[in-house]
Amino acid sequence: MAIQDEDRLFVRNGLRHYRRRYSLTEVRVGGLIFVGLALIAAWVAWRGGQADPDLFSAAPGQVQRAVVVVPGEAQGALRAGPAPSAEARASPRGIAPEGLAPEGWTERQVALFGPDNVYEKINGREGYYKSFGFESLTFVALEFSADASVSVDIELYDQGKPENALGAFAGELPPEAAARAHGLGLSYRARNALYLTAGRYYVRVVGSDESKTVQAALDHLGPKLEGALPGEPLPWAYALFSGALQIPPARVSYSAESTFSFGFFDAAWIALLEDAETELFVSRRTDPGAAHKLAAELERGFLEYGEAAKGKGGLEWAKDRYLGRFSAVIARGNMVLGVRGAKSIEAGTAQLQRLEGAAAKAPAQ
Amino acid sequence: MSEQLVQPDWLKRQVARNRDGSPWYARKLRITTVRIVSQAFFFALFTFLLWATWFSRLGGYPVSLFLEVDPLVGFATALSTHTMYRWLWRGLFVLVPTLLFGRAFCNWMCPYGTLHQFMGFIFNIRNNKSRIHKNRYLSIFQLKYIILTVMLVMAAFGSLQIGLLDPICLLVRTFAVALAPASDLAHVNFAEVLRASLGLDPEPLALLAMKPGAPEQRIFAGAWFVGLLIIGLVGMNLVIPRFFCRVLCPLGAFLGVLSRFSLWRIDRDLTKCTDCDLCLRSCEGASDPHQALRKSECFVCMNCIDDCPEDALAFRLTPLPVKDKIVGDVKKGLATLFGQRVISKHAETEIRTPAVSKRRWVFAGAAGVLAYPFLRLSKSVNKRGFHEKAIRPPGSVAETEFLERCIKCDQCINVCPTNVLQPATLTEAGLEGLWTPVMDFSVGFCQLNCTLCSEVCPTGAIQKTSLAQKLGIGAYEEAGPISLGTAFFDHGRCLPWAMETPCVVCEEVCPVSPKAIGTYDAEITRWDGAKVTLNRPYIRPELCIGCGICERECPVIDDAAVYVTAIGETRSQDRSLLLETSKKATKT
Amino acid sequence: MKQAGLVGGLAAGAGWAALAPSDWPLSLKDPTGELGKPKRRQLALPEGGYAVAPSKLHADLGIAHGVDMNAMVRGAIDAIGGIRRFVNPGEIVLIKPNVAFERAAALGATTHPEVLGALIRVVFEAGASEVRVADNPIESPESCFAKSGVQRAAVEAGARVYLPSPGDFELLSTPGAKWIERWPFFWRPFVGVHKVIGVAPVKDHNLCHASMTTKNWYGLLGGRRNQFHQDIHGIITDLARMMRPTFVLLDGTRVLFRSGPTGGSLDDVRSGQTVVASTNSLAADAYGWDALLLRKDKDKPAYLGMATESGLGDWDYSKLVLEEVQLG
């Protein structure tokens, strides 16, 4: 059959249709489809809230390190260690202990450098030590008597404060290196090198190769330097984190101000755990009252970025609304202890208990 | 009861029972209405996701969702890389419905199809006779299968070209390169009119800006061509309705091949059909519902059901092939089917496969086999003689793998906050790399702490890259930062070098620490005999990451005195500059 | 007949437009081609800038040391007379931080968000009806504002953030300036503004040696800024001439002492624990040079001297009254 009436030829209403029967099945199918579309829309909206924080942060890794402490600035939390004696300053031997050379080795060169001429010795690297409050460098070169090509260079940096020495030390270690605590500082042994701190001093001992001869010399120099350099006990926070809790010192940092972007939180020691998210922090206040006040302020601060969740023992945890991670803080004596960014309340509680246990044994200042 | 008091006449007509006795909403909510809602929804979602492809809007939105659910993207990259990147499994969300319902994607979800249909609806006004004529099948519709075959064969060899014509890639690219900048140009001028002439605050209109917070209008290489292409393709609807979908679309062809297996299809009841051909009036796919339905062409738009005055058409599950059941001669009108008289003169009800002859399939395959070496042996894509400005975004895989993966969708270009990413022209990347992303530092620069392009890339041509990875910090300290190329000075154009004039903007903006551009003081005797000290810049190539901000900020703007080329990029050994060991040693 | 009238009318109209002398109404005549050239309107900042009347009662330089940024901002402003000396109720105040790069606040390349937030709150306390925050960064504005934390700090403190878009720049005329007598200026945020406050970090800068409160105004300009380095000291002197702010705040909470002005590593930053407020940006910069960058033994950047000679202030703060407060 051909097309019959004119209105099928000349379209008066472009939207008209010609079917005669309608079916409720279509309405039902349509309903199902609408539900499906609504689900898609809901999913997209939900996904929109799941932002990858890495895209919007400005390199968290860049700002993980400790704030550099320079001399001349009021840093109430940090104290200077014993300064080298006047004659040590004057002598070209500087702070280098006598009799460093093991048997079979000779001292080839000893030199002392101050901030003005240190570039002569370590051109290009001096800025690094200066940013940690460099005061002087004593350089001792040891030479193996039997073979002049085997040598060990000892660089003794006076960094003014134990925290600076530790900062310079931590900055040069591989990120996962676990250092050993030796009472006055930390030390780390690499295959052909030895790094250690003692009080305000940071020492680099670098051998010319990895031979047995060099290894033996390093074995000798380690205890010798640890014993001979004047020092004071390891700063309590390093003793706590790297000593008691075995956290690599490169993961320990000191924040002088605005810790975690809280203007009221300063002088905090922070240790980043292996998952690179969870942080333990401690801060010493003048008295228990101040510690309690700060803990309460911090708890409020954490809650500004998330909602509260009750943990074990009635401790209030804050779940970060962007990252979904948990933070909590407690006051013990004049110390404020806390966990930030734990994966779960359980994991956080465990870390907090470890920290609390270690802090209870920490030496009182 | 009280309804007579309040219901106006027009409303009564709207909600009156239908003539067949069904309730009014069975008419209002019939399947074509549902389809239009679905199309509007997906078009809006598509537009929203492109709108959200921008730093301040991105959040966690799956902005490349449509590219990921495009099964041709997943299938072709699986052919070229033998892997399925990140979210490409989402292609199943289209693949499975196609196996059940046929090419429903084309008329229910595809934003490009919706665009063409809507443009035809507005601009292509014809009477029924002419419309029926325009919706008959033409043999030119085979072309899309040829295109698909050529592209898939090339993909199997490692040259991914589907993006040239895949509708989602094409539309995303058109948006990024042509439509969004055009829209922003209009937006800026409109805001200016509001502010200057009417004294109104244009701030609330910021939502309409595609790329807010950019101090300069975005520009793109070859935007004219991408823009004219969409005008041309949309315009072709006036000649052949749904021209792109019927003739060119490789995705449609892919789904068309798959839809031979579909369980549901449009079925014609021979005992009712009067062969009036009215079903062709609004047939979107030109799939011949009036005779033997071409399953590979049918878009499942359901318009034929709406247009059939005899109610002979329906969308049915596995309809039986009825031809064998007919008793008698159909042509003479005397046949019967299950005891009922067959009215239609056409006994066939379906053609399952695309109407492409075997020899044409073979020809297309052979063309693909030949096209691969033709493209690949062009100079620009090889390790010798590549173009020095073929600088890829950070996180890109090595060039040959890049060409296996990049679908030219230009989402990276869409999200790039500095406008540095540009669609490659034939100059930088040849035909094989046409419209793939390259960096043009005369337009923008690669921002240090930005990895947005790696987030939105659907195929892993730019691999998802963390900031730590890009900067070479933390766990990536050993690997070092990602370098896109290396900067060089043209001493003949550099102000302190050639013109005795102070400058060193390049040193100021160099974002790495320590800076890869340093300066030394040079005391020179100037033309007038005066002794002056100039800061002359130099490059430390081991520190340079090729971000190009020096080139962007160089005051010699037409042909910068410091410029970055692709040499020294870290994504492959082929284009490295310095000996690996020396690079590491100098860094520490 | 009707058509003849139409043709006549059109011909007469076209003749008038093309031939009538150019100062007659509706004339399009342009014999020299000058009239057809585009005209850009030129704007000027108010006479005397945004400065308030000088006062002998207060210190010229308010210097606050401490760790609490909020307290330091207040302390420094109180030392130069308190915010009510500068901002009257109902006024619209524009604050110009330095957000030139997309770096985390700790890296010292940008104004610290907390200092900015404190400043906004202080300004609101004086009764300002609106506070605007605007900058035209080097890198992409949205990222710079977001990643430096400035966006969030400003919005949370109730300010309105202005990011530059292509239509936002107008030619600004600065009579007497050497280079930028007419230069594109980020004008939109300045519409209706009563007071302007700059707040800038302390940064090393290879070419001009130090980027502090005076160089901060660079971020209000558009156009070909990369030409400025050909005479950077002249340009900074021009900037001092162009903008006479209500007062400036030097954010010395962190000091980017090398690798400036971009930074990028904590090794380049040290803690400064200082905020300085002054109506004299040259003196504030000179103080920052001596006390924060610790470069007292080196010559001051040349622009300080050039600006002083041009009568735009006096950098020599030893002649001025300083009030130093130690907080916490």
Coordinates of N, CA, C and O in Angstrom, one line a residue, chain A residues 1-3 7-11 13-24 26-27 29-31 33-34 36-38 40-41 43-52 54-62 175, chain B residues 18 20 22-23 25-27 29-31 34 37-38 41-42 45 49 55 58-62 65 90 108 121 126-129 132 274-276 278 281 305-311 449 451 455 464 466-467 471 473:
Chain A
M1 N 0.8 -1.2 0.0 CA 0.0 0.0 0.0 C 0.9 1.3 0.0 O 1.9 1.3 0.6
A2 N 0.4 2.3 -0.6 CA 1.2 3.5 -0.6 C 0.7 4.4 0.5 O -0.2 4.1 1.2
I3 N 1.4 5.5 0.6 CA 1.0 6.4 1.6 C -0.3 7.0 1.3 O -0.6 7.4 0.2
D7 N -1.7 14.0 5.5 CA -1.0 14.5 6.6 C 0.2 13.5 6.9 O 1.0 13.8 7.8
R8 N 0.2 12.4 6.2 CA 1.4 11.6 6.3 C 2.5 12.1 5.4 O 3.6 11.7 5.5
L9 N 2.1 12.9 4.4 CA 3.1 13.4 3.5 C 3.6 14.8 3.9 O 4.8 15.0 4.0
F10 N 2.7 15.7 4.2 CA 3.0 17.0 4.6 C 3.0 17.0 6.1 O 1.9 17.0 6.7
V11 N 4.1 17.1 6.7 CA 4.2 17.0 8.2 C 3.7 18.3 8.8 O 4.4 19.3 8.7
N13 N 2.8 18.4 12.1 CA 3.4 18.4 13.4 C 4.5 17.3 13.4 O 4.3 16.1 13.4
G14 N 5.7 17.8 13.4 CA 6.9 17.0 13.3 C 7.0 16.0 14.5 O 7.7 15.0 14.4
L15 N 6.3 16.3 15.6 CA 6.5 15.4 16.7 C 5.4 14.3 16.7 O 5.5 13.4 17.6
R16 N 4.5 14.3 15.8 CA 3.4 13.3 15.9 C 3.9 12.0 15.5 O 4.9 11.8 14.9
H17 N 3.2 11.0 16.0 CA 3.5 9.6 15.7 C 2.3 8.9 15.3 O 1.2 9.4 15.4
Y18 N 2.4 7.6 14.9 CA 1.3 7.0 14.2 C 0.8 5.7 14.9 O -0.1 5.0 14.5
R19 N 1.5 5.3 15.9 CA 1.1 4.0 16.6 C -0.2 4.2 17.2 O -0.7 5.2 17.6
R20 N -0.9 3.0 17.4 CA -2.2 3.1 18.0 C -2.3 2.4 19.3 O -3.2 2.7 20.1
R21 N -1.4 1.6 19.6 CA -1.5 0.9 20.9 C -0.2 1.2 21.7 O 0.9 1.4 21.2
Y22 N -0.4 1.3 23.0 CA 0.6 1.6 23.9 C 0.7 0.5 24.9 O -0.2 -0.3 25.1
S23 N 1.9 0.3 25.5 CA 2.1 -0.8 26.4 C 2.7 -0.4 27.7 O 3.6 0.5 27.8
L24 N 2.1 -0.9 28.8 CA 2.6 -0.6 30.1 C 4.0 -1.2 30.3 O 4.8 -0.7 31.2
E26 N 6.5 -0.9 28.4 CA 7.4 0.1 28.1 C 7.6 1.1 29.2 O 8.7 1.5 29.5
V27 N 6.5 1.4 29.9 CA 6.6 2.3 31.1 C 7.5 1.6 32.2 O 8.3 2.3 32.8
V29 N 9.8 -0.8 31.8 CA 11.2 -0.8 31.3 C 11.8 0.6 31.5 O 12.9 0.8 32.0
G30 N 11.0 1.6 31.1 CA 11.5 3.0 31.3 C 11.8 3.3 32.7 O 12.8 3.9 33.0
G31 N 10.9 2.9 33.6 CA 11.2 3.1 35.0 C 12.5 2.5 35.5 O 13.3 3.1 36.2
I33 N 15.0 1.8 33.6 CA 16.1 2.6 33.0 C 16.4 3.9 33.8 O 17.6 4.2 34.1
F34 N 15.3 4.5 34.2 CA 15.5 5.8 35.0 C 16.2 5.5 36.3 O 17.1 6.2 36.7
G36 N 18.4 3.1 36.7 CA 19.8 2.9 36.3 C 20.5 4.3 36.1 O 21.6 4.4 36.6
L37 N 19.8 5.2 35.4 CA 20.5 6.5 35.2 C 20.7 7.2 36.5 O 21.8 7.8 36.7
A38 N 19.7 7.1 37.4 CA 19.9 7.8 38.7 C 21.1 7.1 39.4 O 21.9 7.9 40.1
I40 N 23.7 5.8 38.1 CA 25.0 6.3 37.4 C 25.3 7.7 37.9 O 26.4 8.0 38.3
A41 N 24.2 8.6 38.0 CA 24.5 9.9 38.4 C 25.0 9.9 39.9 O 25.9 10.6 40.2
W43 N 26.6 7.5 41.4 CA 28.0 7.0 41.4 C 29.0 8.1 41.0 O 30.0 8.3 41.7
V44 N 28.6 8.8 40.0 CA 29.5 9.9 39.5 C 29.7 11.0 40.6 O 30.8 11.4 40.9
A45 N 28.6 11.3 41.2 CA 28.6 12.3 42.3 C 29.5 11.8 43.4 O 30.3 12.5 44.0
W46 N 29.3 10.5 43.8 CA 30.1 10.0 44.9 C 31.6 10.0 44.5 O 32.4 10.3 45.3
R47 N 31.9 9.5 43.3 CA 33.3 9.5 42.9 C 33.9 10.9 42.9 O 35.1 11.0 43.2
G48 N 33.1 11.9 42.6 CA 33.6 13.3 42.6 C 34.2 13.6 44.0 O 35.1 14.5 44.0
G49 N 33.7 13.0 45.0 CA 34.2 13.4 46.3 C 35.5 12.6 46.7 O 36.1 12.9 47.7
Q50 N 35.8 11.6 45.9 CA 37.0 10.7 46.2 C 38.2 11.3 45.5 O 38.8 10.6 44.7
A51 N 38.6 12.5 45.7 CA 39.7 13.1 45.0 C 41.0 12.4 45.5 O 41.2 12.0 46.6
D52 N 42.0 12.3 44.5 CA 43.3 11.8 44.8 C 44.1 13.0 45.4 O 44.4 13.9 44.6
D54 N 47.0 13.5 46.0 CA 48.3 13.8 45.4 C 48.2 14.8 44.2 O 49.1 15.5 44.0
L55 N 47.0 14.8 43.6 CA 46.9 15.8 42.5 C 46.8 17.2 42.9 O 47.1 18.1 42.2
F56 N 46.4 17.4 44.2 CA 46.1 18.8 44.6 C 47.1 19.2 45.7 O 47.0 20.3 46.2
S57 N 48.0 18.4 46.1 CA 49.0 18.8 47.1 C 50.2 19.3 46.4 O 50.4 19.0 45.2
A58 N 51.0 20.1 47.1 CA 52.2 20.6 46.5 C 53.4 19.7 47.0 O 54.0 20.1 48.0
A59 N 53.6 18.5 46.5 CA 54.7 17.7 46.8 C 54.9 17.5 48.3 O 55.7 18.2 49.0
P60 N 54.1 16.6 48.9 CA 54.3 16.4 50.4 C 55.7 16.0 50.7 O 56.2 16.4 51.8
G61 N 56.3 15.3 49.8 CA 57.7 14.9 50.1 C 58.7 16.0 50.3 O 59.6 15.9 51.1
Q62 N 58.4 17.1 49.6 CA 59.3 18.3 49.7 C 59.2 18.9 51.1 O 60.2 19.5 51.5
P175 N 66.9 6.9 52.9 CA 65.7 7.1 53.7 C 65.4 6.0 54.6 O 64.8 6.2 55.7
Chain B
N18 N -5.8 6.8 26.5 CA -5.5 6.7 25.1 C -6.7 6.0 24.4 O -7.5 5.4 25.1
D20 N -6.6 3.3 22.8 CA -6.6 1.8 22.9 C -7.0 1.5 24.3 O -7.0 0.3 24.7
S22 N -5.5 2.2 27.1 CA -4.4 2.3 28.1 C -4.3 3.6 28.8 O -4.8 4.6 28.2
P23 N -3.8 3.7 30.0 CA -3.7 5.0 30.7 C -2.8 6.0 30.0 O -2.0 5.6 29.2
Y25 N -0.3 7.7 30.8 CA 1.1 7.7 30.9 C 1.8 6.6 30.0 O 3.0 6.7 29.8
A26 N 1.0 5.7 29.6 CA 1.6 4.7 28.6 C 1.9 5.4 27.3 O 2.8 5.0 26.6
R27 N 1.2 6.5 27.0 CA 1.6 7.2 25.8 C 2.7 8.2 26.1 O 3.7 8.3 25.4
L29 N 4.9 8.1 28.5 CA 6.2 7.5 28.8 C 6.5 6.3 27.9 O 7.1 5.3 28.4
R30 N 6.1 6.4 26.7 CA 6.5 5.3 25.8 C 8.0 5.2 25.6 O 8.7 6.2 25.9
I31 N 8.4 4.1 24.9 CA 9.8 3.8 24.9 C 10.7 4.9 24.3 O 11.8 5.2 24.7
V34 N 11.5 7.5 26.8 CA 12.5 7.0 27.7 C 13.9 7.2 27.0 O 14.9 7.6 27.6
V37 N 15.1 10.7 27.1 CA 15.6 11.1 28.5 C 17.0 10.5 28.7 O 17.9 11.2 29.2
S38 N 17.2 9.3 28.2 CA 18.5 8.6 28.4 C 19.5 9.4 27.6 O 20.6 9.7 28.1
F41 N 20.3 12.6 29.3 CA 21.1 12.3 30.5 C 22.6 12.1 30.1 O 23.4 12.7 30.7
F42 N 22.8 11.2 29.2 CA 24.2 10.9 28.9 C 24.9 12.1 28.2 O 26.1 12.4 28.4
L45 N 25.7 14.3 31.1 CA 26.8 13.8 31.8 C 28.1 14.0 31.1 O 29.1 14.4 31.7
L49 N 31.2 16.1 32.5 CA 32.5 15.6 32.8 C 33.6 16.4 32.1 O 34.7 16.6 32.6
F55 N 41.4 21.9 36.9 CA 42.0 21.8 38.2 C 41.0 22.0 39.3 O 40.8 21.2 40.2
L58 N 38.0 19.2 39.2 CA 38.2 17.8 39.0 C 37.8 16.9 40.1 O 37.0 15.9 39.9
G59 N 38.2 17.2 41.3 CA 37.9 16.4 42.5 C 38.2 15.0 42.1 O 39.3 14.7 41.6
G60 N 37.3 14.0 42.3 CA 37.6 12.6 42.0 C 36.7 12.2 40.8 O 36.6 11.0 40.5
Y61 N 36.1 13.2 40.1 CA 35.2 12.8 39.0 C 35.9 11.9 37.9 O 37.0 12.2 37.6
P62 N 35.2 10.9 37.5 CA 35.8 10.0 36.4 C 35.6 10.8 35.1 O 34.8 10.4 34.3
L65 N 35.3 9.1 31.7 CA 34.4 7.9 31.8 C 34.0 7.4 30.4 O 34.0 6.2 30.1
R90 N 35.9 -1.0 31.9 CA 34.6 -0.4 31.9 C 33.9 -0.5 30.6 O 32.7 -0.3 30.5
W108 N 21.2 5.7 22.4 CA 20.8 5.8 23.8 C 21.8 6.5 24.6 O 21.6 7.2 25.6
F121 N 17.2 17.1 13.8 CA 15.9 17.4 14.3 C 15.6 18.9 14.1 O 14.5 19.3 13.7
R126 N 11.9 18.2 6.6 CA 11.5 17.6 5.3 C 10.1 17.1 5.5 O 9.6 16.8 6.6
N127 N 9.4 16.8 4.4 CA 8.1 16.1 4.5 C 8.3 14.6 4.6 O 9.4 14.1 4.4
N128 N 7.3 13.9 4.9 CA 7.4 12.5 5.2 C 8.0 11.7 4.0 O 8.8 10.9 4.2
K129 N 7.6 12.1 2.8 CA 8.0 11.4 1.7 C 9.5 11.5 1.5 O 10.2 10.5 1.3
I132 N 11.4 9.6 4.3 CA 11.4 8.1 4.1 C 12.5 7.8 3.0 O 13.3 6.9 3.2
T274 N 1.6 -3.5 6.3 CA 1.0 -3.2 5.0 C 2.0 -2.7 4.0 O 1.6 -2.1 3.0
D275 N 3.3 -2.7 4.3 CA 4.4 -2.2 3.5 C 4.2 -0.7 3.1 O 4.4 -0.3 2.0
C276 N 3.7 0.1 4.1 CA 3.5 1.5 3.9 C 4.8 2.3 4.0 O 4.8 3.4 3.6
L278 N 6.1 3.7 6.3 CA 6.2 4.9 7.3 C 7.2 4.7 8.4 O 7.7 5.6 8.9
R281 N 10.2 6.7 8.3 CA 10.1 8.2 8.4 C 11.2 8.7 9.4 O 11.8 9.7 9.1
I305 N 8.7 1.8 15.8 CA 7.6 1.3 16.6 C 6.6 2.5 16.7 O 5.3 2.3 16.6
D306 N 7.1 3.7 17.0 CA 6.2 4.8 17.1 C 5.5 5.2 15.8 O 4.4 5.7 15.9
D307 N 6.1 4.9 14.7 CA 5.6 5.4 13.4 C 4.7 4.3 12.7 O 4.1 4.6 11.7
C308 N 4.6 3.1 13.3 CA 3.9 2.1 12.6 C 2.4 2.2 12.9 O 2.0 2.0 14.0
P309 N 1.6 2.6 11.9 CA 0.2 2.7 12.2 C -0.5 1.4 12.3 O -1.7 1.4 12.8
E310 N 0.1 0.3 12.0 CA -0.5 -1.0 12.1 C 0.0 -1.8 13.3 O -0.4 -2.9 13.5
D311 N 0.8 -1.1 14.1 CA 1.4 -1.8 15.2 C 2.0 -3.1 14.9 O 1.9 -4.1 15.6
N449 N 54.5 21.1 40.0 CA 53.8 20.2 40.9 C 52.4 19.7 40.3 O 51.5 19.5 41.0
T451 N 50.3 17.0 37.9 CA 50.3 15.7 37.2 C 48.9 15.4 36.7 O 48.5 14.2 36.6
E455 N 46.5 11.8 35.2 CA 45.3 11.3 35.9 C 44.2 11.1 34.9 O 43.4 10.1 35.0
K464 N 49.6 7.0 34.9 CA 49.3 7.6 36.1 C 50.6 7.8 36.9 O 51.3 6.8 37.2
S466 N 52.6 9.7 40.1 CA 52.5 10.4 41.4 C 53.4 11.6 41.3 O 54.4 11.6 40.6
L467 N 53.1 12.6 42.2 CA 54.0 13.8 42.2 C 55.4 13.4 42.6 O 56.4 13.9 42.1
L471 N 58.7 14.3 40.5 CA 59.8 15.1 41.0 C 61.0 14.3 41.4 O 62.1 14.9 41.8
I473 N 61.3 12.2 44.2 CA 61.6 12.3 45.6 C 61.0 11.1 46.3 O 60.3 10.4 45.7

